[in-house]
Amino acid sequence: MRETELRPLLTELAASLFQRGYAVGSAGNISARLEDGYLMTPTNSSLGRLDPARISKLDLDFQHIGGDKPSKEVFMHRAVYLARADAGAVVHLHSTMATAVSCLADVDQNAPIPALTPYFVMRVGERLPVVPYYRPGNPDMEPAIHQAALGAKAMLLANHGPVVSGKTLIDAVYAAEELEESARLFLLLRGQNMRLLTDAQRAELLGHFG
Ligand code: 13P
């Protein structure tokens, strides 16, 4: 998609996420890959009130070349793009339910949310690693995110929130929404006798939609 189309689309999708409570205050950041670089939400901006003309532009080396100063999480997005040639966009949120799961100490740190529904498997994918805690904006997390992204489209940053990639910006946003709703289902059902999708059912989904 061209930059002239991506700027208004990113603004619209970010506002939609904000209006539905997936982001509050100035939390969260979104980026999208262009032929000649990347678009990224500016640091300290509200996803609810982006100005398409002021969205940060980075060159192919992730250097700031236009718009407002980019998110302090540039390296987080870079880690995912460099690990995943198929990633066209990255969405980082502090959405409540996924962030709640990122704070659970007693879940499988490779699969903190079980395969409850088809759309979780189809959109988020088979793997959801939990990356250890780092202070927001700490570049030291880049290798851990890169490593996690090599094997997964999405991850949870411990005690911080989800990072989700997709082939397109719309794919990444849909996956971030699906992850949040899957986390909500998991927390609703936690402690109850859950019927999970079987290995065969998951394999069928990945065969069709993976
Ligand atoms: P930025 O405002 O710099 O994008 O940071 C927000 C955030 O979500 C940090 O994790």
XYZ file of N, CA and C and ligand atoms in Angstrom:
640
model
N 0.843 -1.198 0.000
C 0.000 0.000 0.000
C 0.883 1.256 0.000
N 0.446 2.290 -0.708
C 1.257 3.509 -0.793
C 1.158 4.340 0.488
N 2.192 5.150 0.704
C 2.247 5.978 1.915
C 1.024 6.894 2.026
N 0.578 7.418 0.887
C -0.571 8.343 0.917
C -1.855 7.630 1.366
N -1.918 6.323 1.162
C -3.084 5.563 1.638
C -2.878 5.061 3.063
N -1.614 4.712 3.386
C -1.333 4.148 4.709
C -1.500 5.176 5.823
N -1.111 6.418 5.579
C -1.214 7.432 6.645
C -2.656 7.584 7.147
N -3.639 7.782 6.263
C -5.010 7.893 6.783
C -5.536 6.564 7.344
N -5.116 5.438 6.777
C -5.596 4.152 7.293
C -5.058 3.911 8.708
N -3.775 4.196 8.898
C -3.183 4.015 10.234
C -3.911 4.919 11.252
N -4.173 6.148 10.848
C -4.861 7.100 11.729
C -6.254 6.579 12.091
N -6.959 6.071 11.101
C -8.324 5.572 11.320
C -8.335 4.337 12.230
N -7.433 3.390 11.964
C -7.409 2.159 12.764
C -6.965 2.447 14.199
N -5.986 3.340 14.355
C -5.519 3.695 15.705
C -6.659 4.330 16.498
N -7.410 5.239 15.853
C -8.529 5.899 16.537
C -9.588 4.875 16.923
N -9.824 3.929 16.050
C -10.818 2.892 16.342
C -10.384 2.055 17.546
N -9.103 1.680 17.591
C -8.597 0.924 18.751
C -8.768 1.741 20.026
N -8.435 3.034 19.935
C -8.522 3.902 21.114
C -9.975 4.020 21.585
N -10.867 4.264 20.627
C -12.274 4.472 20.996
C -12.879 3.239 21.646
N -12.371 2.076 21.285
C -12.914 0.840 21.861
C -12.116 0.366 23.084
N -11.211 1.213 23.577
C -10.542 0.909 24.842
C -9.349 -0.016 24.742
N -8.864 -0.260 23.517
C -7.665 -1.100 23.382
C -6.403 -0.317 23.736
N -6.526 1.008 23.785
C -5.393 1.850 24.173
C -5.959 3.023 24.968
N -5.211 3.463 25.971
C -5.613 4.630 26.763
C -4.430 5.590 26.844
N -4.726 6.854 27.164
C -3.651 7.843 27.300
C -2.779 7.866 26.058
N -1.471 7.814 26.268
C -0.552 7.811 25.119
C 0.082 6.428 24.947
N -0.566 5.407 25.512
C 0.001 4.047 25.435
C -0.173 3.469 24.036
N 0.767 2.620 23.677
C 0.678 1.886 22.425
C 1.392 2.603 21.301
N 1.821 1.843 20.341
C 2.425 2.409 19.128
C 2.233 1.440 17.968
N 2.185 1.992 16.774
C 1.882 1.212 15.575
C 2.846 1.629 14.482
N 3.300 0.652 13.693
C 4.156 0.977 12.551
C 3.704 0.177 11.334
N 4.100 0.656 10.172
C 3.782 -0.051 8.927
C 4.952 0.091 7.974
N 5.228 -0.983 7.245
C 6.363 -1.002 6.321
C 5.982 -0.347 4.999
N 6.875 0.484 4.493
C 6.726 1.085 3.164
C 7.837 0.550 2.264
N 7.744 0.835 0.974
C 8.834 0.423 0.079
C 10.146 1.086 0.452
N 10.073 2.346 0.902
C 11.297 3.099 1.171
C 11.523 3.356 2.657
N 10.861 2.606 3.533
C 11.068 2.805 4.963
C 9.867 2.352 5.769
N 9.538 3.136 6.804
C 8.472 2.747 7.733
C 7.723 3.979 8.195
N 6.436 3.832 8.465
C 5.670 4.833 9.196
C 5.574 4.365 10.638
N 5.625 5.303 11.583
C 5.530 4.937 13.002
C 4.808 6.031 13.773
N 4.001 5.627 14.730
C 3.310 6.640 15.530
C 4.337 7.419 16.352
N 4.122 8.734 16.499
C 5.062 9.559 17.274
C 5.033 9.206 18.763
N 6.162 9.468 19.430
C 6.221 9.201 20.869
C 5.271 10.130 21.607
N 4.668 9.593 22.660
C 3.726 10.335 23.519
C 2.471 10.799 22.791
N 2.182 10.210 21.637
C 0.939 10.590 20.948
C -0.176 9.659 21.414
N -1.393 10.163 21.373
C -2.547 9.324 21.672
C -2.977 8.630 20.384
N -3.202 7.327 20.460
C -3.689 6.626 19.266
C -5.052 7.174 18.834
N -5.731 7.865 19.746
C -7.059 8.397 19.417
C -7.023 9.667 18.603
N -5.870 10.344 18.548
C -5.833 11.674 17.923
C -4.584 11.864 17.090
N -4.282 10.928 16.223
C -3.101 11.085 15.367
C -3.416 12.061 14.238
N -2.385 12.798 13.832
C -2.499 13.650 12.645
C -1.750 12.903 11.537
N -2.441 12.495 10.473
C -1.773 11.668 9.453
C -0.501 12.307 8.912
N -0.491 13.648 8.807
C 0.681 14.332 8.229
C 1.868 14.328 9.176
N 1.631 14.118 10.481
C 2.729 14.195 11.467
C 3.214 12.821 11.908
N 2.620 11.749 11.388
C 3.128 10.404 11.702
C 4.596 10.337 11.288
N 5.435 9.748 12.146
C 6.881 9.712 11.892
C 7.186 8.845 10.682
N 8.194 9.288 9.936
C 8.703 8.466 8.832
C 10.147 8.088 9.140
N 10.457 6.810 8.962
C 11.808 6.288 9.152
C 12.307 5.755 7.823
N 13.613 5.818 7.621
C 14.145 5.232 6.379
C 14.357 3.722 6.573
N 14.924 3.079 5.601
C 15.058 1.614 5.671
C 15.996 1.165 6.786
N 16.819 2.108 7.302
C 17.697 1.799 8.446
C 17.087 2.256 9.767
N 15.804 2.560 9.754
C 15.063 2.977 10.947
C 15.552 4.319 11.500
N 16.119 5.155 10.634
C 16.496 6.510 11.044
C 15.321 7.454 10.781
N 15.101 8.377 11.710
C 13.983 9.321 11.619
C 14.247 10.331 10.496
N 13.342 10.387 9.509
C 13.565 11.312 8.390
C 12.382 12.264 8.156
N 11.289 12.086 8.912
C 10.172 12.997 8.692
C 9.104 12.855 9.756
N 8.249 13.871 9.867
C 7.175 13.844 10.852
C 7.710 14.052 12.257
N 6.835 13.838 13.249
C 7.233 14.035 14.645
C 8.219 12.952 15.087
N 8.836 13.181 16.249
C 9.790 12.208 16.810
C 9.081 10.858 17.006
N 9.686 9.770 16.538
C 8.979 8.481 16.611
C 8.915 7.900 18.018
N 8.067 6.909 18.167
C 7.942 6.142 19.411
C 9.305 5.771 19.979
N 9.382 5.735 21.303
C 10.635 5.287 21.932
C 10.837 3.787 21.750
N 9.833 3.109 21.186
C 9.925 1.657 20.991
C 10.329 1.298 19.547
N 11.014 2.212 18.870
C 11.432 1.936 17.480
C 12.153 0.586 17.387
N 13.053 0.341 18.336
C 13.850 -0.898 18.277
C 12.971 -2.138 18.452
N 11.841 -1.988 19.171
C 10.906 -3.111 19.345
C 10.320 -3.489 17.985
N 9.921 -2.463 17.235
C 9.354 -2.692 15.905
C 10.451 -3.212 14.963
N 11.640 -2.602 15.064
C 12.752 -3.050 14.210
C 13.047 -4.530 14.438
N 13.028 -4.954 15.699
C 13.317 -6.362 16.017
C 12.362 -7.291 15.287
N 11.094 -6.889 15.210
C 10.102 -7.749 14.551
C 10.304 -7.724 13.030
N 10.486 -6.521 12.452
C 10.655 -6.446 10.988
C 11.890 -7.210 10.531
N 12.974 -7.118 11.318
C 14.199 -7.787 10.876
C 14.106 -9.301 11.060
N 13.233 -9.741 11.966
C 13.044 -11.189 12.156
C 12.040 -11.763 11.163
N 11.109 -10.932 10.702
C 9.990 -11.448 9.902
C 9.876 -10.651 8.594
N 10.400 -11.253 7.538
C 10.344 -10.588 6.236
C 8.894 -10.389 5.785
N 7.983 -11.217 6.324
C 6.578 -11.135 5.896
C 5.790 -10.081 6.680
N 6.406 -9.461 7.670
C 5.656 -8.500 8.495
C 5.528 -7.172 7.757
N 4.276 -6.735 7.559
C 4.030 -5.435 6.932
C 3.642 -4.383 7.948
N 3.354 -4.815 9.178
C 2.952 -3.866 10.219
C 3.140 -4.501 11.589
N 3.322 -3.642 12.590
C 3.495 -4.090 13.975
C 2.624 -3.207 14.870
N 1.884 -3.846 15.762
C 1.004 -3.137 16.691
C 1.416 -3.499 18.116
N 1.723 -2.494 18.908
C 2.016 -2.710 20.332
C 0.964 -1.984 21.154
N 0.297 -2.711 22.046
C -0.745 -2.134 22.889
C -0.475 -2.468 24.348
N -1.179 -1.773 25.233
C -1.217 -2.157 26.644
C -2.646 -2.618 26.943
N -3.285 -3.266 26.000
C -4.692 -3.643 26.150
C -4.856 -4.519 27.399
N -5.950 -4.284 28.121
C -6.049 -4.733 29.516
C -5.914 -6.244 29.687
N -6.644 -7.012 28.906
C -6.692 -8.465 29.160
C -5.375 -9.146 28.767
N -4.831 -8.769 27.621
C -3.549 -9.358 27.214
C -2.454 -8.942 28.189
N -2.520 -7.703 28.663
C -1.522 -7.249 29.638
C -1.707 -7.986 30.958
N -2.960 -8.252 31.330
C -3.195 -9.040 32.561
C -2.527 -10.404 32.444
N -2.700 -11.051 31.294
C -2.083 -12.375 31.119
C -0.555 -12.249 31.172
N -0.029 -11.136 30.669
C 1.436 -10.958 30.677
C 1.980 -10.828 32.101
N 1.081 -10.618 33.062
C 1.495 -10.498 34.476
C 1.328 -11.809 35.239
N 0.805 -12.844 34.607
C 0.582 -14.122 35.314
C 1.893 -14.900 35.367
N 2.294 -15.249 36.586
C 3.577 -15.940 36.759
C 3.458 -17.446 36.523
N 2.234 -17.977 36.633
C 2.101 -19.441 36.627
C 1.527 -19.990 35.322
N 1.629 -19.226 34.221
C 1.191 -19.765 32.926
C 2.417 -20.214 32.136
N 2.172 -21.072 31.158
C 3.244 -21.538 30.269
C 3.819 -20.308 29.546
N 5.087 -20.035 29.728
C 5.673 -18.822 29.143
C 5.890 -18.952 27.621
N 5.592 -20.125 27.070
C 5.609 -20.278 25.608
C 4.200 -20.268 25.023
N 3.210 -20.528 25.850
C 1.818 -20.567 25.373
C 0.915 -20.107 26.519
N 0.946 -18.814 26.858
C 0.205 -18.350 28.032
C -1.308 -18.365 27.849
N -1.761 -18.371 26.593
C -3.203 -18.442 26.316
C -3.440 -19.711 25.508
N -4.295 -20.615 25.980
C -4.504 -21.864 25.238
C -5.354 -21.635 23.988
N -5.320 -22.622 23.104
C -6.090 -22.547 21.853
C -7.552 -22.857 22.154
N -8.297 -21.804 22.468
C -9.711 -21.977 22.814
C -10.595 -21.875 21.584
N -10.251 -20.968 20.665
C -11.144 -20.698 19.524
C -10.360 -20.679 18.208
N -11.065 -20.942 17.102
C -10.390 -20.947 15.796
C -9.716 -19.621 15.464
N -10.375 -18.499 15.768
C -9.799 -17.226 15.333
C -8.517 -16.870 16.082
N -8.361 -17.385 17.279
C -7.083 -17.192 17.973
C -5.978 -17.889 17.186
N -6.227 -19.128 16.793
C -5.218 -19.893 16.046
C -4.984 -19.251 14.671
N -6.069 -18.833 14.017
C -5.953 -18.293 12.655
C -5.247 -16.940 12.626
N -5.560 -16.084 13.575
C -5.041 -14.709 13.507
C -3.769 -14.508 14.321
N -3.728 -15.091 15.512
C -2.554 -14.874 16.377
C -1.478 -15.899 16.044
N -1.909 -17.100 15.681
C -0.956 -18.131 15.286
C -0.752 -19.152 16.384
N 0.131 -20.054 16.130
C 0.340 -21.192 17.037
C 1.126 -20.812 18.269
N 2.015 -19.857 18.140
C 2.934 -19.574 19.255
C 2.745 -18.154 19.788
N 2.847 -18.022 21.091
C 2.727 -16.702 21.737
C 3.736 -16.657 22.894
N 5.019 -16.453 22.578
C 6.007 -16.443 23.655
C 5.848 -15.228 24.577
N 6.230 -15.408 25.828
C 6.304 -14.290 26.771
C 7.768 -13.868 26.852
N 8.017 -12.585 26.539
C 9.379 -12.034 26.593
C 9.586 -11.446 27.989
N 10.720 -11.716 28.639
C 10.939 -11.200 30.000
C 10.788 -9.685 30.078
N 10.523 -9.201 31.275
C 10.287 -7.766 31.497
C 11.526 -6.913 31.217
N 11.299 -5.809 30.529
C 12.285 -4.725 30.388
C 11.537 -3.409 30.543
N 12.200 -2.383 31.014
C 11.589 -1.054 31.078
C 11.169 -0.608 29.676
N 9.985 0.011 29.527
C 9.602 0.530 28.209
C 10.678 1.475 27.668
N 11.018 1.283 26.420
C 12.035 2.129 25.803
C 13.458 1.635 26.014
N 13.626 0.517 26.743
C 14.981 -0.014 26.974
C 15.432 -0.814 25.752
N 16.453 -0.334 25.033
C 16.874 -1.039 23.812
C 17.423 -2.442 24.076
N 17.731 -2.747 25.349
C 18.252 -4.085 25.660
C 17.259 -5.191 25.321
N 15.978 -4.831 25.170
C 14.998 -5.895 24.876
C 15.027 -6.332 23.405
N 15.747 -5.602 22.574
C 15.677 -5.907 21.135
C 16.058 -7.359 20.804
N 17.178 -7.904 21.342
C 17.512 -9.300 20.983
C 16.435 -10.300 21.416
N 15.843 -10.067 22.593
C 14.816 -11.010 23.075
C 13.574 -10.946 22.184
N 13.212 -9.756 21.742
C 12.046 -9.614 20.863
C 12.352 -10.219 19.496
N 13.549 -9.966 19.014
C 13.953 -10.537 17.727
C 13.865 -12.060 17.778
N 14.398 -12.633 18.842
C 14.384 -14.092 18.989
C 12.947 -14.619 19.018
N 12.093 -13.959 19.780
C 10.692 -14.399 19.884
C 9.996 -14.273 18.532
N 10.297 -13.188 17.800
C 9.606 -12.934 16.529
C 10.031 -13.916 15.434
N 11.210 -14.523 15.595
C 11.635 -15.505 14.582
C 10.646 -16.664 14.496
N 10.015 -16.984 15.640
C 9.119 -18.144 15.651
C 7.672 -17.823 15.921
N 7.312 -16.549 15.952
C 5.927 -16.214 16.315
C 5.532 -14.861 15.739
N 4.249 -14.768 15.314
C 3.742 -13.486 14.809
C 3.458 -12.513 15.949
N 3.159 -13.085 17.139
C 2.766 -12.241 18.277
C 3.482 -12.709 19.529
N 3.614 -11.786 20.481
C 4.257 -12.124 21.762
C 3.662 -11.233 22.838
N 3.874 -11.640 24.076
C 3.520 -10.784 25.210
C 4.807 -10.349 25.875
N 4.945 -9.053 26.124
C 6.068 -8.554 26.912
C 5.628 -8.623 28.370
N 6.378 -9.338 29.194
C 5.957 -9.567 30.574
C 5.682 -8.252 31.293
N 4.530 -8.192 31.991
C 4.127 -7.017 32.775
C 4.108 -5.726 31.949
N 3.836 -5.855 30.644
C 3.851 -4.667 29.783
C 2.719 -4.727 28.752
N 2.714 -5.726 27.879
C 1.627 -5.791 26.908
C 2.011 -6.553 25.659
N 1.061 -6.675 24.723
C 1.291 -7.462 23.509
C 2.034 -6.700 22.408
N 2.757 -7.464 21.588
C 3.354 -6.976 20.341
C 2.891 -7.949 19.259
N 2.238 -7.426 18.238
C 1.610 -8.291 17.236
C 2.012 -7.811 15.845
N 2.381 -8.741 14.974
C 2.688 -8.357 13.596
C 1.674 -8.986 12.648
N 1.626 -8.446 11.436
C 0.749 -9.002 10.420
C 1.295 -8.681 9.045
N 0.804 -9.396 8.044
C 1.274 -9.129 6.667
C 0.919 -7.705 6.241
N -0.249 -7.268 6.671
C -0.690 -5.902 6.367
C -1.063 -5.215 7.678
N -1.280 -3.915 7.590
C -1.687 -3.169 8.787
C -3.024 -3.699 9.305
N -3.937 -3.969 8.403
C -5.245 -4.477 8.843
C -5.080 -5.848 9.496
N -4.251 -6.707 8.927
C -4.003 -8.022 9.549
C -3.456 -7.867 10.965
N -2.507 -6.959 11.138
C -1.885 -6.798 12.461
C -2.906 -6.273 13.471
N -3.745 -5.347 13.046
C -4.770 -4.814 13.958
C -5.785 -5.907 14.298
N -6.225 -6.653 13.308
C -7.178 -7.739 13.592
C -6.567 -8.745 14.567
N -5.294 -9.057 14.369
C -4.645 -10.039 15.253
C -4.528 -9.484 16.675
N -4.233 -8.190 16.790
C -4.137 -7.584 18.128
C -5.507 -7.613 18.816
N -6.571 -7.379 18.050
C -7.919 -7.431 18.621
C -8.257 -8.861 19.038
N -7.922 -9.802 18.192
C -8.226 -11.205 18.489
C -7.452 -11.681 19.712
N -6.209 -11.245 19.827
C -5.403 -11.605 20.996
C -6.044 -11.060 22.269
N -6.500 -9.824 22.221
C -7.121 -9.225 23.409
C -8.389 -10.001 23.808
N -9.206 -10.351 22.816
C -10.447 -11.072 23.130
C -10.161 -12.495 23.598
N -9.109 -13.110 23.065
C -8.727 -14.449 23.511
C -8.232 -14.407 24.953
N -7.500 -13.350 25.284
C -7.042 -13.188 26.668
C -8.245 -13.018 27.591
N -9.246 -12.269 27.132
C -10.457 -12.071 27.936
C -11.169 -13.409 28.173
N -11.300 -14.201 27.113
C -11.943 -15.522 27.259
C -11.167 -16.398 28.234
N -9.861 -16.392 28.077
C -9.022 -17.225 28.939
C -9.198 -16.819 30.409
N -9.199 -15.508 30.669
C -9.333 -15.058 32.059
C -10.736 -15.346 32.598
N -11.741 -15.287 31.717
C -13.107 -15.641 32.134
C -13.205 -17.114 32.520
N -12.460 -17.942 31.793
C -12.600 -19.391 31.951
C -11.560 -19.999 32.884
N -10.592 -19.197 33.276
C -9.476 -19.716 34.078
C -10.010 -20.370 35.350
N -9.509 -21.582 35.650
C -9.974 -22.301 36.837
C -11.164 -23.192 36.542
N -11.715 -23.089 35.345
C -12.822 -23.970 34.961
C -12.298 -25.045 34.010
N -13.134 -26.029 33.787
C -12.710 -27.167 32.957
C -12.869 -26.791 31.486
N -11.812 -26.263 30.883
C -11.899 -25.762 29.505
C -11.735 -26.900 28.500
N -12.552 -26.864 27.445
C -12.325 -27.773 26.309
C -11.496 -26.994 25.279
N -10.270 -27.431 25.063
C -9.385 -26.749 24.109
C -9.535 -27.361 22.728
N -9.136 -26.630 21.702
C -9.056 -27.227 20.367
C -8.018 -28.345 20.399
N -8.293 -29.395 19.687
C -7.356 -30.528 19.659
C -6.205 -30.211 18.695
N -5.160 -31.027 18.768
C -4.036 -30.857 17.837
C -4.527 -30.938 16.396
N -5.438 -31.887 16.121
C -5.942 -32.061 14.750
C -6.744 -30.835 14.308
N -7.529 -30.296 15.213
C -8.321 -29.100 14.862
C -7.409 -27.906 14.604
N -6.357 -27.785 15.404
C -5.410 -26.678 15.199
C -4.669 -26.849 13.878
N -4.271 -28.086 13.599
C -3.541 -28.346 12.354
C -4.425 -28.040 11.149
N -5.711 -28.402 11.246
C -6.645 -28.121 10.142
C -6.744 -26.596 9.902
N -6.848 -25.837 10.990
C -6.928 -24.373 10.869
C -5.672 -23.801 10.227
N -4.519 -24.281 10.702
C -3.256 -23.740 10.170
C -3.078 -24.144 8.705
N -3.589 -25.332 8.345
C -3.532 -25.769 6.950
C -4.366 -24.871 6.056
N -5.503 -24.425 6.569
C -6.399 -23.577 5.781
C -6.000 -22.106 5.803
N -5.585 -21.643 6.993
C -5.439 -20.192 7.184
C -4.049 -19.779 7.637
N -3.156 -20.727 7.856
C -1.858 -20.402 8.458
C -0.934 -19.660 7.517
P 5.620 5.847 22.890
O 4.652 6.953 23.268
O 7.041 6.331 22.877
O 5.198 5.190 21.608
O 5.529 4.735 24.021
C 4.274 4.230 24.379
C 4.334 2.820 24.835
O 3.380 2.101 24.664
C 5.557 2.324 25.510
O 5.530 0.939 25.603
